[in-house]
Coordinates of C-alpha atoms and ligand atoms in Angstrom, one line a residue:
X1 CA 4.6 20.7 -15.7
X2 CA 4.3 23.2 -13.0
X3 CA 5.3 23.1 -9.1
X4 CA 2.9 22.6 -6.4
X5 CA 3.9 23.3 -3.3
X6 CA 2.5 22.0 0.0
X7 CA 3.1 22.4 3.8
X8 CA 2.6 19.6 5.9
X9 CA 2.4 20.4 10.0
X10 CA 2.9 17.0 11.8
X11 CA 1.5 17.8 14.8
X12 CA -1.0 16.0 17.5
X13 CA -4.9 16.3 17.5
X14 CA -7.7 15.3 20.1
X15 CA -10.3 13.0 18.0
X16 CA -13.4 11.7 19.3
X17 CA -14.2 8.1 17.8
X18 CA -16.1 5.0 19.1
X19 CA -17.7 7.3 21.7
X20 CA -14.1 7.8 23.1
X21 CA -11.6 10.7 22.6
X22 CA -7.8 10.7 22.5
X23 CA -4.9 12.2 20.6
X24 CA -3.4 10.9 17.4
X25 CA -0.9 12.0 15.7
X26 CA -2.0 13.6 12.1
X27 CA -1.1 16.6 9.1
X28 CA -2.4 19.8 9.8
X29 CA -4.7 18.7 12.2
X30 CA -6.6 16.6 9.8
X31 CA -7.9 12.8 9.7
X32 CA -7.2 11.4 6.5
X33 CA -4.7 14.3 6.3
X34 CA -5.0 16.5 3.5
X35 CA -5.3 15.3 -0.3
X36 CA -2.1 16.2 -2.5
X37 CA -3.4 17.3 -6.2
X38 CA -1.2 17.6 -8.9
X39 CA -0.9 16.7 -12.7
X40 CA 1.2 14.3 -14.5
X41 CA 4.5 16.2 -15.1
X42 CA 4.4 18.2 -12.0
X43 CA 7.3 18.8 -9.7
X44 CA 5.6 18.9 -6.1
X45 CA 7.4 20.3 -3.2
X46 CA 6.2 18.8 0.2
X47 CA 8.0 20.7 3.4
X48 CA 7.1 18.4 6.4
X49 CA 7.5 20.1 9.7
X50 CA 7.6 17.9 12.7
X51 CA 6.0 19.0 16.1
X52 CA 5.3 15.8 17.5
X53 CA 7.9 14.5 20.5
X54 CA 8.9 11.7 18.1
X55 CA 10.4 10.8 14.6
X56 CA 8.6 11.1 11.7
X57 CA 9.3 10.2 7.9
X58 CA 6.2 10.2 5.0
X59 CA 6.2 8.0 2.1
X60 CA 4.5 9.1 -0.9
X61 CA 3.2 5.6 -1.7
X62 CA 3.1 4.3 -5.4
X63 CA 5.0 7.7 -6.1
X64 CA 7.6 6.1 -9.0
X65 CA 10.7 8.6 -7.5
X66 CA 12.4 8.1 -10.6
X67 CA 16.2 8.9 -9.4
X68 CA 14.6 11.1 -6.2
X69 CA 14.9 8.0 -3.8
X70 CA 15.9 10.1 -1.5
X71 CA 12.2 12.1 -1.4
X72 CA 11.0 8.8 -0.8
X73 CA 10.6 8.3 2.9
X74 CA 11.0 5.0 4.5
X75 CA 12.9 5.6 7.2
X76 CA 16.2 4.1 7.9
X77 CA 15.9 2.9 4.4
X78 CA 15.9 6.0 2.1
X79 CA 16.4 8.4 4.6
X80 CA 16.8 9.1 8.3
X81 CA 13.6 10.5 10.3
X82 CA 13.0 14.0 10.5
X83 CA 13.0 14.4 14.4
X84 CA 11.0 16.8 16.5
X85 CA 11.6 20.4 15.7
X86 CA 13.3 19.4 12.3
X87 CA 11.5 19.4 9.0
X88 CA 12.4 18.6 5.4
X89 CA 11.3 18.9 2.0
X90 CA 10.3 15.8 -0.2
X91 CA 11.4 17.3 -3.9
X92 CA 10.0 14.9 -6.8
X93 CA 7.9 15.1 -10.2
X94 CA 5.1 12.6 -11.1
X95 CA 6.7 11.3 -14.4
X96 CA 4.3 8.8 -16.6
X97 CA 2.3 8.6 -13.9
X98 CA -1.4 10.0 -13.3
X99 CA -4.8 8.1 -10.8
X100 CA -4.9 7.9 -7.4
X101 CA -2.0 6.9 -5.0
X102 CA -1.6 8.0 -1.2
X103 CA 0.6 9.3 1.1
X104 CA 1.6 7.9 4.6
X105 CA 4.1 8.0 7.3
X106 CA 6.9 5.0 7.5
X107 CA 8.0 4.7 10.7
X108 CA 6.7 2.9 13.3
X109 CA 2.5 2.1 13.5
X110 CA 2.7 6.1 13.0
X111 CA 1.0 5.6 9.4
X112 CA -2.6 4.6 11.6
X113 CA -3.6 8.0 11.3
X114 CA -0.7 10.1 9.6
X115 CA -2.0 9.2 5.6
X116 CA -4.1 11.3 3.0
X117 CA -4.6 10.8 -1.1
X118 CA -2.6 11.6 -3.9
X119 CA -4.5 12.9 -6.6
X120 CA -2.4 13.1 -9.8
X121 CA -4.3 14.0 -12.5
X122 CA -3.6 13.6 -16.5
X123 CA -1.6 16.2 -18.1
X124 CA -4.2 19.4 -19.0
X125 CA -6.7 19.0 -21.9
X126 CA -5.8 15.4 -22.0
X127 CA -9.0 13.5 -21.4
X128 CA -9.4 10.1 -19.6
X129 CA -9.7 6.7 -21.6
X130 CA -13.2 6.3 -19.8
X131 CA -16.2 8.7 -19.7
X132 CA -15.5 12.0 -17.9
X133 CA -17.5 11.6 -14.3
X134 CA -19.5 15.2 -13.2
X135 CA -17.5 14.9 -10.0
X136 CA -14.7 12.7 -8.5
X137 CA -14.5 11.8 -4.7
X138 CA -12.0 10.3 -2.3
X139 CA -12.4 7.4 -0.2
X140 CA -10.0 6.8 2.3
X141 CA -10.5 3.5 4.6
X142 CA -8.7 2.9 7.4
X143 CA -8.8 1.4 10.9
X144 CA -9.3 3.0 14.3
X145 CA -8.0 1.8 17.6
X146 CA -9.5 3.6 20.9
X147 CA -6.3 2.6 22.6
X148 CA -2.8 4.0 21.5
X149 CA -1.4 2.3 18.4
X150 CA 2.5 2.9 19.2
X151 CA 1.5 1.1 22.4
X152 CA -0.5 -1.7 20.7
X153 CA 2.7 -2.5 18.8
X154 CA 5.1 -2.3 21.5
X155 CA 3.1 -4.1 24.4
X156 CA 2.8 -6.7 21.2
X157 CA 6.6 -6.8 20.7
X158 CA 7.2 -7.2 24.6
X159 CA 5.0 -10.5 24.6
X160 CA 5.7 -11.5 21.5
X161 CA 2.6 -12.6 20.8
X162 CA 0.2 -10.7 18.2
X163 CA -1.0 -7.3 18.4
X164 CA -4.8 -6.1 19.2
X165 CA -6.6 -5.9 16.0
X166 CA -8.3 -2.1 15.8
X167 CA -12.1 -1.8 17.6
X168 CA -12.9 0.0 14.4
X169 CA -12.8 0.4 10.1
X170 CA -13.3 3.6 9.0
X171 CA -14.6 5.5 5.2
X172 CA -12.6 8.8 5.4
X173 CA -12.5 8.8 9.1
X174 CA -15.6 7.6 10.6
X175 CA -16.7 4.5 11.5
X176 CA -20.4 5.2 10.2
X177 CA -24.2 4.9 10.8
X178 CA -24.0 1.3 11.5
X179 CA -20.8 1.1 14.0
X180 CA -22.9 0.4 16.8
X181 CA -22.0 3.8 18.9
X182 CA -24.6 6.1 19.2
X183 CA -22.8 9.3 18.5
X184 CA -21.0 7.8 15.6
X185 CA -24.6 7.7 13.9
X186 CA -24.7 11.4 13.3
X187 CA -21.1 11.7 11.8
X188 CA -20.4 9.2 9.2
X189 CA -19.3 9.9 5.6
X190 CA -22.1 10.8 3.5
X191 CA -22.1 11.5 -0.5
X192 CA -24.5 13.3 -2.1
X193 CA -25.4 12.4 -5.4
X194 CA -27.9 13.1 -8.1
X195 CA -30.0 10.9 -10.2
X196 CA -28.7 10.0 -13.6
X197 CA -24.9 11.5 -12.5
X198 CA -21.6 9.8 -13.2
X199 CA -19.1 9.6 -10.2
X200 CA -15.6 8.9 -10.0
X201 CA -14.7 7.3 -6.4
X202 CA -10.9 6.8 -5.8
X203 CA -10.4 4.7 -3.0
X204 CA -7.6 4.2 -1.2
X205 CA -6.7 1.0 1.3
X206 CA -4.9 3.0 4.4
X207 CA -6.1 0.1 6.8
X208 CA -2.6 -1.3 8.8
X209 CA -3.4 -4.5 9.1
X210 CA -6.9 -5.8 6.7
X211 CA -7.3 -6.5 2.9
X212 CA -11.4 -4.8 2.9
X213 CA -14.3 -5.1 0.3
X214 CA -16.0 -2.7 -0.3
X215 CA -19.7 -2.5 -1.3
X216 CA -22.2 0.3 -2.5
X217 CA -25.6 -1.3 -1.9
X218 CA -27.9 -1.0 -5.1
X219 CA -24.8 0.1 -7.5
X220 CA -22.7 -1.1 -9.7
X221 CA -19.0 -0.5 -9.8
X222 CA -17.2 -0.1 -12.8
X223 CA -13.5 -0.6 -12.1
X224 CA -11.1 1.6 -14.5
X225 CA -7.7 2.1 -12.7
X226 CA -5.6 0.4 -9.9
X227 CA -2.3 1.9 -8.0
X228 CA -2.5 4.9 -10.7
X229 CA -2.6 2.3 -13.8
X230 CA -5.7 1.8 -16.1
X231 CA -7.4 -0.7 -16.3
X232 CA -9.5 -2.5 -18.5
X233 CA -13.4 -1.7 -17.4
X234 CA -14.9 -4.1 -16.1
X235 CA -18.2 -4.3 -13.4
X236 CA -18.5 -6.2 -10.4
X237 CA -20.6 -5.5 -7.2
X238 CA -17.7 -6.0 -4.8
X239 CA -14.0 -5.2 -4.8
X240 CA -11.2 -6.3 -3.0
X241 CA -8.3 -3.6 -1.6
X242 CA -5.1 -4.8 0.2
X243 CA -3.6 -2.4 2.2
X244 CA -1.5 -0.1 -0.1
X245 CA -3.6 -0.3 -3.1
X246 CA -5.6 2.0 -4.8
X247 CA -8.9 1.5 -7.0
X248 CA -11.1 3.8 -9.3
X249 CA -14.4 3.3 -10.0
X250 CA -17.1 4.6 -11.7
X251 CA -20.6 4.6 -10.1
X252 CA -23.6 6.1 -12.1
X253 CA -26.5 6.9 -9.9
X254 CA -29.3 5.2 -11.2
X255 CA -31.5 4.7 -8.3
X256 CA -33.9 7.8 -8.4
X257 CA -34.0 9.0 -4.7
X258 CA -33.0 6.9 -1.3
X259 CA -30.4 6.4 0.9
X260 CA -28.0 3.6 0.2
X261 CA -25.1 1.8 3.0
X262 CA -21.5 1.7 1.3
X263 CA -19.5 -1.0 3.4
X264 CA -16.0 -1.4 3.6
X265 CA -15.6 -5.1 5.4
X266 CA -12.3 -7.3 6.7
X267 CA -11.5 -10.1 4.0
X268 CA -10.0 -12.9 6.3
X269 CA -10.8 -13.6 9.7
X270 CA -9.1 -12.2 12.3
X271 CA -7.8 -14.6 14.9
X272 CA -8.3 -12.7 17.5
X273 CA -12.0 -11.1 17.0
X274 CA -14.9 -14.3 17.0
X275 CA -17.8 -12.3 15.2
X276 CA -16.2 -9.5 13.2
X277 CA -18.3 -6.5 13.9
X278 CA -15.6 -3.7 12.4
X279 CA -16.9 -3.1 9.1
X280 CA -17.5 0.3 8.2
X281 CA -20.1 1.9 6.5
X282 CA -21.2 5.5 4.6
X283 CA -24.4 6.8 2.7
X284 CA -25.0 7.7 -0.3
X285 CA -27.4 10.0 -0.6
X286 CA -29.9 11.0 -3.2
X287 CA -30.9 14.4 -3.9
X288 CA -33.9 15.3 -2.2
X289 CA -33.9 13.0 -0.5
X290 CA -34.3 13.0 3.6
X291 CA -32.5 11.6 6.1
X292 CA -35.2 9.4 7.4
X293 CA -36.5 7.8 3.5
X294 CA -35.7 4.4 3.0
X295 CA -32.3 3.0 3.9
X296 CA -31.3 0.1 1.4
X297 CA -28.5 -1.6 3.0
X298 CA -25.9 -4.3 1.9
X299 CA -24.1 -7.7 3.0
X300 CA -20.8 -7.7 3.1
X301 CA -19.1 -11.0 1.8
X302 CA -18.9 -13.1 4.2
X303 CA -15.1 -13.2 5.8
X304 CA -12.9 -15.4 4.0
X305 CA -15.0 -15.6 1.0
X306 CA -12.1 -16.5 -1.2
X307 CA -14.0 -17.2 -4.5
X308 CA -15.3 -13.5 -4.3
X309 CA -11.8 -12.4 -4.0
X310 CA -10.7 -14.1 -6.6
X311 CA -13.2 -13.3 -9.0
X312 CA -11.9 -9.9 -8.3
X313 CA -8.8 -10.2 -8.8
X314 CA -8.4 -12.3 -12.1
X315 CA -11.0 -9.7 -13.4
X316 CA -7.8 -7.3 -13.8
X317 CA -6.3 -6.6 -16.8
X318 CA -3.9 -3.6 -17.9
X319 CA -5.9 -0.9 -20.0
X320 CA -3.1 -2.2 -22.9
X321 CA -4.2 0.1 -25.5
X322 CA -2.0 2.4 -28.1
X323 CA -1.5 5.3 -25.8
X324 CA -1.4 3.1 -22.1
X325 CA 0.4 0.1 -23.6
X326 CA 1.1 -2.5 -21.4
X327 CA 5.7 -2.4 -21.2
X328 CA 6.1 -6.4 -20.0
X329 CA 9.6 -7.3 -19.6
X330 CA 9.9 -9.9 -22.6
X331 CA 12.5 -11.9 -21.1
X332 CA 13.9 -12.0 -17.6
X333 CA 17.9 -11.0 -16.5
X334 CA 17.2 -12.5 -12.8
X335 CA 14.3 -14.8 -12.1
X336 CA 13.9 -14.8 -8.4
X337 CA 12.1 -17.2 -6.0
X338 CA 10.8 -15.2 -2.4
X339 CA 9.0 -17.4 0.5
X340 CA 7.1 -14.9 2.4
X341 CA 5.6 -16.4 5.6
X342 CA 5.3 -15.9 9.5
X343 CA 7.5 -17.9 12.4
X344 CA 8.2 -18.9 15.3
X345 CA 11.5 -18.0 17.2
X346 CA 12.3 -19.0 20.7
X347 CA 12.0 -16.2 23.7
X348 CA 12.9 -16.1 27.1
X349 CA 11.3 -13.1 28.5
X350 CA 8.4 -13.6 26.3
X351 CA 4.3 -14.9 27.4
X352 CA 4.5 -17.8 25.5
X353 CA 8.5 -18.5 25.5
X354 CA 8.3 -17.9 21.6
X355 CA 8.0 -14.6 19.7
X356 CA 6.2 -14.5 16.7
X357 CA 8.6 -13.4 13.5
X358 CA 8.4 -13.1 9.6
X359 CA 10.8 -13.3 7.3
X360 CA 11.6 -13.6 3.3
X361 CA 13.7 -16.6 2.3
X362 CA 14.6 -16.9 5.7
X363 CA 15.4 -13.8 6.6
X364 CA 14.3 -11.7 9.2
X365 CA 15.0 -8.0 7.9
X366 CA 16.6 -5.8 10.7
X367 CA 16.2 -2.9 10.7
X368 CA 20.2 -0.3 10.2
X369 CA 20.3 2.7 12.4
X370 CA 21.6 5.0 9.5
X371 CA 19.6 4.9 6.2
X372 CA 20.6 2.3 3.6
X373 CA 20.6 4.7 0.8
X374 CA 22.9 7.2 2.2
X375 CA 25.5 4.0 2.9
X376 CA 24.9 2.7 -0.6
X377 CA 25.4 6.4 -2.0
X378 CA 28.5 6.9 0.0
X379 CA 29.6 3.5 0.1
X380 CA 29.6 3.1 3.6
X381 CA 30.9 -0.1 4.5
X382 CA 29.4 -2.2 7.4
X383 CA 25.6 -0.6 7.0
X384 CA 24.4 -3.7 5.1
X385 CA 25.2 -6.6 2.7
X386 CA 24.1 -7.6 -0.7
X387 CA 23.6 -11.5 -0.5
X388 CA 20.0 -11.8 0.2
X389 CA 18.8 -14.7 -0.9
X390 CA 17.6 -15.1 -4.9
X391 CA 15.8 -18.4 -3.9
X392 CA 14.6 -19.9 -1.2
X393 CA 17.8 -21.5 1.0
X394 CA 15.9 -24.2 2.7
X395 CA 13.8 -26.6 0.6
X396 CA 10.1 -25.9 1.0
X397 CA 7.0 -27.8 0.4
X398 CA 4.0 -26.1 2.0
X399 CA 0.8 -28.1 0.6
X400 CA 2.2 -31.6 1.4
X401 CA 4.4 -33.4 3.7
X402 CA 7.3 -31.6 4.9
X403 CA 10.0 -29.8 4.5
X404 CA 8.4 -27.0 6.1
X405 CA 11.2 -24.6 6.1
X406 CA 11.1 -23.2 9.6
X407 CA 14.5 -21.7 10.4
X408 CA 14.7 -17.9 10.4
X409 CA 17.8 -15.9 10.1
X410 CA 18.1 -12.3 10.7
X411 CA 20.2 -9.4 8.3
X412 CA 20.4 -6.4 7.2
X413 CA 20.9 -8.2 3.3
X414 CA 20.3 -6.5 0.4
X415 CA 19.8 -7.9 -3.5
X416 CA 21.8 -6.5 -5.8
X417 CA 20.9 -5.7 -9.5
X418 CA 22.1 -3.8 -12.3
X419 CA 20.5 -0.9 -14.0
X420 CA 17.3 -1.6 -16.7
X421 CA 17.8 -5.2 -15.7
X422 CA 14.4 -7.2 -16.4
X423 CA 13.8 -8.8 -12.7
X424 CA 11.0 -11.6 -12.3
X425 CA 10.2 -12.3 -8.6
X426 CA 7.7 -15.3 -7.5
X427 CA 6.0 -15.1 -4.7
X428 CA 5.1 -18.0 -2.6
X429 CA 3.1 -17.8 0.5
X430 CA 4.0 -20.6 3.1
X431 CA 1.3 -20.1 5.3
X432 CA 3.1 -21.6 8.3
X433 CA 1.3 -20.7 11.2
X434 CA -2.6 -20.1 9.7
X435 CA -4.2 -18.8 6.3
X436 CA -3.1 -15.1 5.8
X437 CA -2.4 -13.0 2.6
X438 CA 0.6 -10.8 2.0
X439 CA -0.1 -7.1 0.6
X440 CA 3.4 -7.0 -0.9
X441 CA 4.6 -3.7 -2.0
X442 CA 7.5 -2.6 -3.9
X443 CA 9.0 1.0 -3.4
X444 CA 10.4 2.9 -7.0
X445 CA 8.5 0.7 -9.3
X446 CA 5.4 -0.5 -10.9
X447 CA 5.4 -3.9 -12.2
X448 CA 3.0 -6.4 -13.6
X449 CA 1.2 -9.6 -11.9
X450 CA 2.1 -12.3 -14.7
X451 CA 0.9 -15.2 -12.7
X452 CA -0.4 -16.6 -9.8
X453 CA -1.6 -19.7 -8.5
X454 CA -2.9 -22.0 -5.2
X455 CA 0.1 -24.5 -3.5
X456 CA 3.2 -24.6 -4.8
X457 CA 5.1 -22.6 -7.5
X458 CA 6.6 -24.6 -10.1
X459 CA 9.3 -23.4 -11.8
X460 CA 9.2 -25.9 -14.7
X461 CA 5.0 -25.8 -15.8
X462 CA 3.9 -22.6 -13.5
X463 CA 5.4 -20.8 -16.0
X464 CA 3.8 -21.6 -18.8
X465 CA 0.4 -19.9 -18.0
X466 CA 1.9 -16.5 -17.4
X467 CA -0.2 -13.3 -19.0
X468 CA 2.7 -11.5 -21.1
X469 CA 0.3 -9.9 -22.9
X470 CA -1.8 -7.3 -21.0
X471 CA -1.4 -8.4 -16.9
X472 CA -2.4 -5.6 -14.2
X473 CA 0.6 -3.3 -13.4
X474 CA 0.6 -2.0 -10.3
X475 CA 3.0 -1.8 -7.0
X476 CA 1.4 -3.8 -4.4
X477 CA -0.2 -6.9 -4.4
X478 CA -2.0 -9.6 -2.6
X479 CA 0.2 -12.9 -2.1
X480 CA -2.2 -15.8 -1.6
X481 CA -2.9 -17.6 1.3
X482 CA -1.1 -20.8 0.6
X483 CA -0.3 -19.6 -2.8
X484 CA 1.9 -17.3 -5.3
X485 CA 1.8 -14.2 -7.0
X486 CA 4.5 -14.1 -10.0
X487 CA 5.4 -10.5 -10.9
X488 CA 8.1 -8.6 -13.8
X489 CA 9.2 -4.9 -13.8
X490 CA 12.3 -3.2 -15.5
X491 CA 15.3 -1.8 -13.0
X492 CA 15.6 1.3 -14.2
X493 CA 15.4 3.6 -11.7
X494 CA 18.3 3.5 -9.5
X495 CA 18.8 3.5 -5.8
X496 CA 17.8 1.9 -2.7
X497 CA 14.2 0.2 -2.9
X498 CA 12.4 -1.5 -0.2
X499 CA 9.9 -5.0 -0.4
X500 CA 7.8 -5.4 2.2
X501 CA 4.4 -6.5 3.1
X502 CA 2.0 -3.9 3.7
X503 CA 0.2 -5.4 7.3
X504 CA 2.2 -3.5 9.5
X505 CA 2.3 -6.2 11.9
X506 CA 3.9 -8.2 9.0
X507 CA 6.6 -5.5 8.3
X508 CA 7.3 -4.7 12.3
X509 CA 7.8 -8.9 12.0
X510 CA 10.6 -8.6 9.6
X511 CA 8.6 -9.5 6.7
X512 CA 10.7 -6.6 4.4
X513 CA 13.7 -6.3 2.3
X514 CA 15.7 -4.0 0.1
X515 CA 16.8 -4.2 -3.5
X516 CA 20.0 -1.9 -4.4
X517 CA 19.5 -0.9 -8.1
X518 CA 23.3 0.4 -9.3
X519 CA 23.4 3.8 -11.7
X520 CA 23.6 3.0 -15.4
X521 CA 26.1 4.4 -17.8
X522 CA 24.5 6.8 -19.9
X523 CA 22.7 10.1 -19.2
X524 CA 19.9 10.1 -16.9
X525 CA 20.7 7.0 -15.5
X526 CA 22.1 7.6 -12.3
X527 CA 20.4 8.5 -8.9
X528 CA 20.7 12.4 -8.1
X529 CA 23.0 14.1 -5.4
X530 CA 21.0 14.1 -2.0
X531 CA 19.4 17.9 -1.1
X532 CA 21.4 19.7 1.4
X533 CA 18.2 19.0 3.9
X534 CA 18.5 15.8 4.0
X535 CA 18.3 14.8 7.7
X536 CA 21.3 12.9 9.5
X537 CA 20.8 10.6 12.1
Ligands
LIG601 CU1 2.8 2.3 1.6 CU2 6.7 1.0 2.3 O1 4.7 1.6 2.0

């Protein structure tokens, strides 16, 4: 492959939104921030230079980092923050990988505006295992707060109640015709498209907090590829996109002429907003035709409409042919049982006396003040420990009586496994305080959804309904309300490798963990030296 290069400025930009203007933080002056192309192979040379009055890190998300953990980003995890007036260049290749992943800050709520795509495209003269679209386009939804999001979080930690939820969604930075503010109805996304054309969208989930459908009124979507893994095509009118993930589509424009509303809509409810009036919307637009010729506009799902999502999501299925086959761990070296779930803690100095927490088996993930990866590479004693929890340590049983499993611990605990082991890690939502779902993403690996299922995972029958054969592969996914996700992937890429659900909110919580992958014997196996660049806290 070759080497792209790319410069990233972190610096801060005046936006106007929601007929309100303030600064955000953002690359080169851009929201979404630039789109990184490349091809499968590629070495890509990212130098981030920081200009902002604060720490930065970015996370090239879904990026495999096979033994480059140390270009991977997350701050006090992989690496310490680049801080103002320091920069730093993220060195990896795109091995065995090619679709649509993203980039995005990981520190702080900094990510809210500081994200863009990653385009990795197949090898040259290597064709796609779908038919070749006449143009391909990125989507990037996300959410827009007119106040400051660092302050959002932190007046949120000082109460320790939730945070705001944001005034606004957004299709690659706009709210849209239909947001309700008049001078947002001149500047939403529009695509232009013409009659009889195929077109690739990649879309891309950047939202902090909300799993979103999304909708193209009077089109069909034919999904082919998820987190930069092909799929199986299959059609639907609505999909579903958790934080973190990806999804390609096809969309032949059939209509003719006209102007059609693309929607990009909040999944659950929010507890805090009555009437959700944040969805987003676009255009697409027909050639020749006008601005003011018919509008054909869409419903969104209605908000919890569960059965829609998960018609979406058991339509998913690895592409599984001869030259994407689908590599399922067989059989399973450590078979691991993760509650994910939301608390209470008591609080002094907090509104309610309580702060709200989350936690993984029980654990409350804090947070080291050096990077995990440099302790772990060093051997750094005192930085963290490796006795998280394989299964849950108090008994649960969240769809009936009690136990409920309430008591949350903090650590910095780490699990331990040895290189190419075959890990399988259930899941199970316990939906403590209301009915949420976890985006739950995995840094360094892809790995396939084998089950999944509504109340309680059973070790003994779950089990036996697991899809070995050709399951979605991808590296984040949604856990359930009230429910469990069962997933597999293969250790081999050593390092330090971070779990965490993908609402912010969630992760700020202590909803996160790390797994510490140890170097293998042979060639190859072992995570590289760290660049001379790397920056110390
Ligand atoms: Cu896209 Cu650790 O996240």
């Amino acid at each position: 492959g070759s080497t792209r290069r790319y410069k990233f400025n972190v610096v801060e930009k005046k936006f106007t939104r929601l007929c309100s203007t303030k600064s955000i933080a953002t690359v080169n002056g851009q929201f979404p921030g630039p789109t990184l192309y490349a091809r499968e192979g590629d070495t890509v040379l990212v130098k981030v230079v920081n200009h902002v009055p604060y720490n930065v890190t970015i996370h090239w998300h879904g990026v495999r980092q096979l033994r480059t953990g140390w270009a991977d980003g997350p701050a006090y995890i992989t690496q310490c923050p680049i801080q103002p007036g320091q920069n730093y260049v993220y060195n990896f290749t795109l091995t065995g990988q090619r679709g649509t992943l993203w980039w995005h800050a990981h520190i702080s709520w900094l990510r809210a505006t500081v994200h863009g795509a990653i385009v990795v495209l197949p090898k040259r003269n290597v064709p796609y295992p779908f038919p070749a679209p006449h143009k391909e386009v990125v989507l990037v939804l996300a959410e827009w707060w007119k106040s400051d999001t660092e302050a959002v979080i932190n007046e949120a930690l000082n109460s320790g109640l939730a945070p705001n939820v944001s005034d606004a969604h957004t299709i690659n930075g706009h709210a849209g015709p239909l947001s309700g503010c008049s001078s947002s109805a001149r500047d939403g996304f529009t695509l232009p498209v013409d009659n009889g054309k195929r077109y690739l969208l990649r879309i891309i989930n950047a939202a902090l907090n909300e799993d979103l459908f999304f909708k193209v009124a009077g089109h069909q979507l034919t999904v082919v590829e998820v987190d930069a893994a092909y799929t199986k095509p299959f059609t639907t009118d609505t999909l579903l996109l958790t934080p973190g993930q990806t999804t390609n589509v096809l969309l032949t424009a059939g209509q003719g002429a006209g102007t059609y509303i693309v929607t990009a809509s909040p999944f659950m409810d929010s507890p805090l907003v009555a009437v959700d009036n944040r969805t987003a919307t676009a255009t697409v637009r027909y050639a020749n035709s006008v601005a003011t010729s018919a509008v054909t506009t869409t419903k969104p799902p209605p908000q919890n409409a569960t059965t829609v999502a998960s018609s979406f999501t058991d339509s998913l299925r690895s592409l599984n042919s001869q030259q994407h086959p689908a590599k399922v761990p067989a059989t399973v070296d450590h078979s691991l049982l993760f509650t994910v779930g939301l608390g209470v803690n008591p609080c002094a100095t907090c509104a309610n006396g309580s702060r709200v927490v989350a936690d993984i088996n029980n654990v409350s993930f804090v947070m080291p003040t050096t990077a995990l990866l440099q302790a772990h590479y060093f051997n750094v004693s005192g930085v963290f420990t490796d006795d998280f929890p394989g299964q849950p340590p108090i008994a649960f049983n969240y769809t009936g009586s009690g136990p409920r499993n309430l008591q949350t611990m903090s650590g910095t605990r780490l699990y331990r496994v040895p290189y190419n082991a075959s890990v399988q890690l259930v899941l199970q939502d316990t939906g403590i305080i209301g009915p949420e779902n976890h985006p739950i993403h995995l840094h360094g690996y892809n790995f396939f959804v084998v089950g999944r299922g509504v109340g309680n995972y059973d070790p003994k029958s779950s089990p036996s309904n697991f899809n070995l054969v050709d399951p979605i592969e991808r590296n984040t996914i949604g856990v359930p309300s009230g429910g469990w996700t069962a997933i597999r992937f293969r250790a081999d890429n050593p390092g330090v490798w971070f779990l965490h659900c993908h609402f912010e909110v969630h992760t700020t919580w202590g909803l996160k963990m790390a797994f510490v992958v140890d170097d293998g014997e042979g060639p190859n196996q072992s995570l590289l030296p760290p660049p001379n660049d790397l920056p110390s806290c």
